[in-house]
Coordinates of C-alpha atoms and ligand atoms in Angstrom, one line a residue:
M1 CA -1.9 35.1 -22.2
R2 CA -3.6 31.8 -23.0
D3 CA -6.1 30.7 -20.4
T4 CA -5.1 27.2 -19.3
S5 CA -7.4 27.0 -16.3
E6 CA -9.2 23.7 -15.8
T7 CA -12.5 25.4 -16.7
A8 CA -11.1 26.6 -20.0
L9 CA -9.8 23.1 -20.7
R10 CA -13.3 21.7 -20.3
L11 CA -12.1 18.9 -18.1
P12 CA -14.6 16.1 -17.4
A13 CA -16.2 16.8 -14.0
H14 CA -14.7 13.6 -12.4
I15 CA -11.2 14.6 -13.4
H16 CA -11.7 18.2 -12.2
A17 CA -12.7 16.7 -8.8
T18 CA -9.6 14.5 -8.4
K19 CA -7.4 15.3 -5.5
P20 CA -3.6 14.9 -5.4
Y21 CA -2.2 12.0 -3.5
Q22 CA -0.7 13.2 -0.3
P23 CA 2.6 11.5 0.3
G24 CA 4.6 11.7 3.6
K25 CA 6.7 14.9 3.8
P26 CA 10.1 14.3 2.3
I27 CA 13.1 14.4 4.7
D28 CA 15.0 17.0 2.6
A29 CA 12.0 19.3 2.6
L30 CA 11.6 19.3 6.3
A31 CA 15.4 19.6 6.8
R32 CA 15.4 22.8 4.7
E33 CA 12.3 24.2 6.5
I34 CA 13.6 23.8 10.0
G35 CA 17.3 24.3 9.2
V36 CA 18.8 21.0 10.2
E37 CA 20.8 18.3 8.5
P38 CA 18.7 15.6 6.8
E39 CA 20.4 12.9 8.8
T40 CA 18.9 14.2 12.0
I41 CA 15.3 13.8 10.7
V42 CA 13.3 10.8 11.7
K43 CA 10.7 9.9 9.0
L44 CA 8.0 7.4 10.0
A45 CA 5.4 8.5 7.5
S46 CA 5.3 6.2 4.5
N47 CA 5.4 2.7 5.9
E48 CA 8.9 2.2 4.5
N49 CA 11.4 -0.5 5.6
P50 CA 13.6 0.9 8.4
L51 CA 16.3 -1.6 7.6
G52 CA 16.7 -0.2 4.1
M53 CA 17.0 -2.8 1.3
S54 CA 18.5 -6.3 1.4
D55 CA 22.2 -6.6 0.8
A56 CA 21.5 -9.0 -2.1
A57 CA 19.5 -6.2 -3.8
R58 CA 22.1 -3.6 -3.0
A59 CA 24.9 -5.8 -4.5
V60 CA 22.9 -6.2 -7.7
L61 CA 22.4 -2.5 -8.0
M62 CA 26.1 -1.7 -7.3
D63 CA 27.1 -4.3 -9.8
A64 CA 24.7 -3.2 -12.5
G65 CA 27.1 -0.9 -14.3
T66 CA 26.0 2.3 -15.9
E67 CA 24.8 1.3 -19.3
L68 CA 21.1 2.1 -19.5
A69 CA 20.7 2.9 -23.2
R70 CA 18.3 0.1 -24.0
Y71 CA 14.7 -0.3 -22.9
P72 CA 14.0 -2.8 -20.2
D73 CA 12.2 -6.1 -20.9
N74 CA 8.6 -5.2 -21.5
D75 CA 7.5 -8.7 -20.4
C76 CA 9.6 -8.6 -17.2
H77 CA 10.6 -12.1 -17.9
A78 CA 13.2 -12.4 -15.1
L79 CA 10.9 -11.0 -12.5
L80 CA 7.9 -13.1 -13.5
D81 CA 10.1 -16.2 -13.7
A82 CA 11.4 -15.6 -10.2
L83 CA 7.9 -14.9 -8.8
S84 CA 6.6 -18.0 -10.6
R85 CA 9.2 -20.2 -9.0
R86 CA 9.0 -18.5 -5.6
F87 CA 5.2 -18.8 -5.3
D88 CA 4.5 -21.8 -7.5
V89 CA 2.2 -19.9 -9.8
P90 CA 2.5 -20.0 -13.7
A91 CA 4.0 -16.8 -15.2
G92 CA 0.8 -16.3 -17.1
Y93 CA -1.0 -15.4 -13.9
L94 CA 1.3 -12.5 -13.2
V95 CA 1.0 -8.7 -13.9
P96 CA 4.1 -6.6 -13.2
G97 CA 3.6 -3.0 -12.1
N98 CA 5.4 0.2 -11.3
G99 CA 4.5 -0.5 -7.7
S100 CA 1.4 -2.4 -6.8
E101 CA -0.5 0.9 -7.0
C102 CA 0.0 0.7 -10.7
V103 CA -1.8 -2.7 -10.8
L104 CA -4.7 -1.6 -8.7
G105 CA -5.0 1.4 -11.0
L106 CA -5.1 -1.0 -14.0
A107 CA -8.1 -2.8 -12.5
A108 CA -10.0 0.5 -12.2
T109 CA -9.2 1.3 -15.8
A110 CA -10.3 -2.1 -16.9
F111 CA -13.6 -2.4 -15.0
L112 CA -14.9 1.0 -14.2
E113 CA -16.5 3.8 -16.1
P114 CA -19.2 6.5 -15.5
G115 CA -22.4 4.7 -14.4
R116 CA -20.6 1.9 -12.6
N117 CA -19.5 1.9 -9.0
A118 CA -16.6 0.5 -7.0
V119 CA -17.2 -0.9 -3.5
Y120 CA -14.6 -0.4 -0.8
A121 CA -14.5 0.1 3.0
Q122 CA -14.4 3.4 4.8
Y123 CA -10.8 4.2 5.8
S124 CA -9.5 2.4 2.7
F125 CA -6.1 3.2 1.1
Q126 CA -6.2 6.6 -0.6
A127 CA -5.0 5.2 -3.9
F128 CA -8.2 3.2 -4.2
V129 CA -10.2 6.4 -3.9
N130 CA -8.0 8.1 -6.5
A131 CA -8.1 5.2 -9.0
V132 CA -11.9 5.1 -8.9
Q133 CA -12.2 8.9 -9.2
R134 CA -10.0 8.9 -12.3
T135 CA -12.5 6.6 -14.1
G136 CA -15.6 8.6 -13.4
A137 CA -17.3 5.7 -11.7
S138 CA -19.0 6.3 -8.4
H139 CA -17.7 5.3 -4.9
K140 CA -19.7 3.0 -2.7
V141 CA -17.9 3.5 0.6
V142 CA -19.1 0.9 3.1
P143 CA -19.0 2.1 6.8
A144 CA -16.2 0.4 8.7
R145 CA -16.8 -1.9 11.7
N146 CA -14.2 -1.3 14.5
H147 CA -12.1 0.6 11.9
G148 CA -11.9 -2.5 9.7
C149 CA -13.9 -4.0 6.8
D150 CA -17.5 -5.0 7.4
L151 CA -17.6 -7.9 4.9
D152 CA -21.4 -8.5 5.2
A153 CA -22.1 -4.8 4.6
M154 CA -19.7 -4.9 1.6
L155 CA -21.6 -7.9 0.1
A156 CA -24.9 -6.1 0.7
A157 CA -23.5 -3.0 -1.1
L158 CA -22.9 -4.9 -4.4
D159 CA -25.4 -4.1 -7.1
D160 CA -25.9 -4.5 -10.8
N161 CA -23.6 -1.6 -11.5
T162 CA -20.7 -2.7 -9.3
G163 CA -17.6 -3.0 -11.5
L164 CA -14.9 -3.6 -8.9
V165 CA -14.4 -4.4 -5.2
Y166 CA -11.2 -3.2 -3.5
L167 CA -10.1 -4.7 -0.2
A168 CA -6.7 -4.3 1.5
N169 CA -5.7 -6.9 4.0
P170 CA -4.1 -5.7 6.2
G171 CA -5.6 -2.3 5.6
N172 CA -4.0 1.0 5.5
P173 CA -4.2 3.4 7.4
T174 CA -5.9 1.4 10.2
G175 CA -3.7 -1.8 10.2
S176 CA -7.0 -3.8 10.4
F177 CA -7.1 -7.4 9.5
V178 CA -9.8 -9.9 8.2
S179 CA -9.1 -13.6 8.8
G180 CA -8.4 -15.8 5.9
A181 CA -11.5 -17.8 6.6
A182 CA -13.8 -14.8 6.5
L183 CA -12.1 -13.4 3.5
E184 CA -12.4 -16.7 1.5
R185 CA -16.2 -16.8 2.4
F186 CA -16.5 -13.2 1.2
I187 CA -14.8 -13.8 -2.1
A188 CA -16.9 -16.9 -2.7
E189 CA -20.0 -14.9 -2.2
V190 CA -19.1 -12.0 -4.6
P191 CA -20.8 -12.8 -8.0
S192 CA -18.1 -14.1 -10.3
H193 CA -18.6 -11.2 -12.8
I194 CA -17.5 -8.7 -10.3
P195 CA -13.7 -8.5 -9.9
V196 CA -12.3 -8.4 -6.4
L197 CA -8.9 -6.8 -5.9
L198 CA -7.3 -8.0 -2.8
D199 CA -4.4 -5.7 -1.9
E200 CA -1.7 -7.5 0.1
A201 CA 0.9 -4.8 0.4
Y202 CA 1.5 -5.7 4.0
S203 CA 0.8 -9.5 4.0
E204 CA 4.5 -10.4 4.6
Y205 CA 4.2 -8.9 8.1
L206 CA 1.4 -11.2 9.2
P207 CA 2.4 -13.7 11.9
L208 CA 2.4 -17.3 10.7
D209 CA -1.0 -18.1 12.4
G210 CA -2.6 -15.2 10.5
R211 CA -1.5 -16.2 7.0
Y212 CA -3.7 -17.7 4.3
D213 CA -3.1 -18.9 0.8
S214 CA -4.7 -16.3 -1.4
L215 CA -2.8 -17.6 -4.5
A216 CA -4.7 -20.9 -4.1
W217 CA -7.9 -18.8 -4.1
V218 CA -6.7 -17.1 -7.4
R219 CA -6.8 -20.6 -9.0
R220 CA -10.4 -21.1 -7.8
F221 CA -11.9 -17.7 -8.3
P222 CA -11.8 -16.2 -11.9
N223 CA -12.6 -12.8 -10.6
L224 CA -9.9 -12.4 -7.9
I225 CA -6.8 -10.2 -8.4
V226 CA -4.2 -10.3 -5.6
T227 CA -1.6 -7.5 -5.5
R228 CA 1.7 -7.4 -3.7
T229 CA 4.6 -5.1 -3.5
F230 CA 8.4 -4.9 -3.1
S231 CA 8.0 -1.5 -1.3
K232 CA 7.4 -2.7 2.2
A233 CA 9.0 -5.8 3.7
Y234 CA 11.4 -6.1 0.8
G235 CA 12.6 -2.5 1.3
L236 CA 12.5 -1.3 -2.3
A237 CA 9.9 1.5 -2.2
G238 CA 12.2 3.8 -4.1
L239 CA 12.4 1.5 -7.1
R240 CA 8.7 1.0 -7.6
V241 CA 8.0 -2.7 -8.2
G242 CA 4.8 -4.5 -7.5
Y243 CA 2.7 -7.2 -9.2
G244 CA -0.7 -8.7 -9.5
V245 CA -1.8 -12.3 -9.6
A246 CA -4.9 -13.4 -11.4
Q247 CA -6.1 -16.2 -13.7
P248 CA -4.5 -16.0 -17.2
S249 CA -7.4 -14.3 -19.0
L250 CA -7.7 -11.6 -16.4
A251 CA -3.9 -11.2 -16.1
A252 CA -3.7 -10.9 -19.9
L253 CA -6.3 -8.2 -19.9
L254 CA -4.4 -6.2 -17.2
N255 CA -1.1 -6.7 -19.1
R256 CA -2.7 -5.5 -22.3
I257 CA -3.6 -2.2 -20.8
R258 CA -0.6 -1.6 -18.7
P259 CA 2.0 1.0 -19.8
A260 CA 4.9 -0.3 -21.7
F261 CA 8.2 -0.9 -19.9
V262 CA 6.5 -0.6 -16.6
V263 CA 9.4 -1.9 -14.5
T264 CA 12.8 -0.4 -15.1
E265 CA 15.8 -2.8 -15.6
L266 CA 17.5 -1.9 -12.4
A267 CA 14.3 -2.3 -10.5
E268 CA 13.6 -5.7 -12.0
R269 CA 17.1 -7.0 -11.1
A270 CA 16.9 -5.7 -7.6
A271 CA 13.4 -7.1 -7.0
V272 CA 14.6 -10.6 -8.2
A273 CA 17.5 -10.4 -5.7
A274 CA 15.3 -9.2 -2.9
L275 CA 12.7 -11.9 -3.5
N276 CA 15.2 -14.6 -2.8
D277 CA 16.7 -12.9 0.3
E278 CA 14.6 -14.7 2.8
A279 CA 16.9 -13.8 5.7
F280 CA 16.3 -10.1 5.1
L281 CA 12.5 -10.6 4.9
A282 CA 12.6 -12.5 8.2
R283 CA 14.7 -9.7 9.8
S284 CA 12.3 -7.1 8.4
C285 CA 9.3 -8.8 10.0
A286 CA 11.1 -9.3 13.3
E287 CA 12.2 -5.7 13.5
N288 CA 8.7 -4.6 12.6
H289 CA 7.2 -6.7 15.4
K290 CA 9.7 -5.2 17.9
G291 CA 8.9 -1.7 16.7
L292 CA 5.1 -2.2 17.1
V293 CA 5.6 -3.5 20.6
Q294 CA 7.8 -0.6 21.4
F295 CA 5.1 1.8 20.2
Y296 CA 2.3 0.1 22.1
A297 CA 4.3 0.3 25.3
G298 CA 5.1 4.0 24.6
F299 CA 1.5 4.8 23.9
D300 CA 0.4 3.0 27.0
S301 CA 2.7 5.1 29.1
L302 CA 1.4 8.3 27.4
G303 CA -2.2 7.1 28.1
L304 CA -3.0 7.2 24.3
H305 CA -5.6 5.0 22.6
Y306 CA -4.2 3.1 19.6
L307 CA -5.3 0.3 17.2
R308 CA -3.3 -2.9 17.3
S309 CA -1.8 -3.2 13.9
H310 CA -1.2 -6.2 11.5
A311 CA 1.0 -4.1 9.3
N312 CA 4.2 -2.0 9.7
F313 CA 2.6 1.1 11.1
V314 CA 0.2 2.0 13.9
L315 CA -2.7 4.4 14.2
V316 CA -2.7 6.4 17.5
R317 CA -5.3 8.9 18.7
V318 CA -3.7 12.2 19.8
G319 CA -6.6 14.7 19.8
D320 CA -5.9 17.6 17.5
A321 CA -3.6 15.6 15.2
A322 CA -2.8 18.5 12.9
A323 CA -1.5 20.5 15.8
V324 CA 0.4 17.6 17.3
N325 CA 1.9 16.9 13.9
A326 CA 3.1 20.4 13.5
K327 CA 4.9 20.1 16.9
L328 CA 6.5 16.8 15.8
L329 CA 7.7 18.4 12.6
R330 CA 9.4 21.2 14.6
Q331 CA 11.3 18.5 16.4
G332 CA 12.4 16.9 13.2
V333 CA 9.9 13.9 13.3
I334 CA 7.7 13.2 10.3
V335 CA 4.6 11.0 10.8
R336 CA 1.4 10.9 8.8
P337 CA -1.7 12.8 9.8
V338 CA -4.8 11.0 8.4
G339 CA -7.4 13.7 8.3
V340 CA -7.8 13.0 4.6
Y341 CA -9.1 9.5 5.6
G342 CA -11.7 11.1 7.9
L343 CA -9.5 10.5 11.0
P344 CA -8.6 14.0 12.1
E345 CA -7.7 12.9 15.7
W346 CA -5.3 10.2 14.7
L347 CA -1.7 10.0 13.5
R348 CA -0.3 7.0 11.5
I349 CA 3.2 6.2 12.5
S350 CA 5.4 3.7 10.7
A351 CA 7.5 1.3 12.8
G352 CA 11.1 2.3 12.5
T353 CA 14.3 1.2 14.1
E354 CA 14.4 1.1 17.9
A355 CA 16.2 4.5 18.0
E356 CA 13.8 6.1 15.6
N357 CA 10.8 4.9 17.5
A358 CA 12.3 6.2 20.7
R359 CA 12.9 9.6 19.2
C360 CA 9.4 9.7 17.9
L361 CA 7.9 8.7 21.3
A362 CA 10.0 11.3 23.1
A363 CA 8.9 14.0 20.6
L364 CA 5.3 12.9 21.0
R365 CA 5.6 13.3 24.7
T366 CA 7.0 16.8 24.3
A367 CA 4.3 17.7 21.7
L368 CA 1.5 16.5 24.0
E369 CA 2.9 18.4 27.0
A370 CA 3.5 21.6 25.2
Ligands
PLP401 C1 -2.6 -0.7 1.2 C2 -1.6 -0.3 0.2 N1 -1.6 -0.8 -1.0 C3 -0.6 -0.5 -1.9 C4 0.4 0.4 -1.6 C5 1.3 0.8 -2.7 O1 2.4 0.2 -2.7 P1 3.4 0.4 -3.9 O2 4.6 1.1 -3.4 O3 3.6 -1.0 -4.3 O4 2.7 1.1 -5.0 C6 0.4 0.9 -0.3 C7 1.5 1.9 0.0 O5 1.5 2.5 1.0 C8 -0.6 0.6 0.6 O6 -0.6 1.1 1.9

């Protein structure tokens, strides 16, 4: 039989060293494993929207008909037009993606290669690590301060070979947050030939007093790329739509190297509808805030240490997280162990509905007592 092992294929060493992305366990998989109906499972593992999607997006999908023989619009004109109007930014600044992960991967493709390095903080989103690894560039991981980004240390880490800086605000998996003022100072101090990718997957959840106008920074800083997503507050994770915002020459570069037809037709239509459903967005944020408060109170009563979060999940210290996770799974509750991030004592739990959060907290109490 033909030897198709990776050694026989003579893979480049950096590709051989890639690790698979570890998603949250699917509901159906756990239901099969423990022999229960999928409806009884509580999944708080992937920072999804517990309210589902907006009715406006649902209506568009229901109404879309079944004809999908033609390719979607490669330029995503309707989506870019809607984003342009919603955020008052010219369409030439926009880069559509199959989720924002796609756009942050494009930045790695564009700016990294063996011999260069990417700078990012300890406990950064796993997709940053994987995107860098795929290019063969090296990783300059800057130690975190209080589980968040140490911006001064990140500046000090930049060198002649730095090709890209990744920074998520709020950050995943810690829920950490850097103020707009500190972030603006940081971006201003990064030399303009080094692109900075500011990942704002969770920015809609920020309270009003924590918000900042990163799109105004994009107009000032030619090396800034802001990415956002429809997967979280807009409730469309299953459709995969995100986008980047950068000055036109940078946006054009990223658009040039992105895969063709990167957003499907249904996804584009639903995203446009969701974008304009501000009531749903407000409800999502309010529900999320309630969920975090419910978890904080529950963790306090269990005597558990946790990090106050600026996103739609919370990191809680449970001791042997792998063992606690196994006990939660047996009770039909899926959360996310974060050992892969170097946090083996912690679980990341997404804020769900009040009932889901209560189930999770009760299961956690049982798991910790057992
Ligand atoms: C920090 C961060 N950025 C980006 C993403 C990816 O989102 P998308 O679904 O848009 O690819 C996630 C998803 O969990 C995330 O946590």
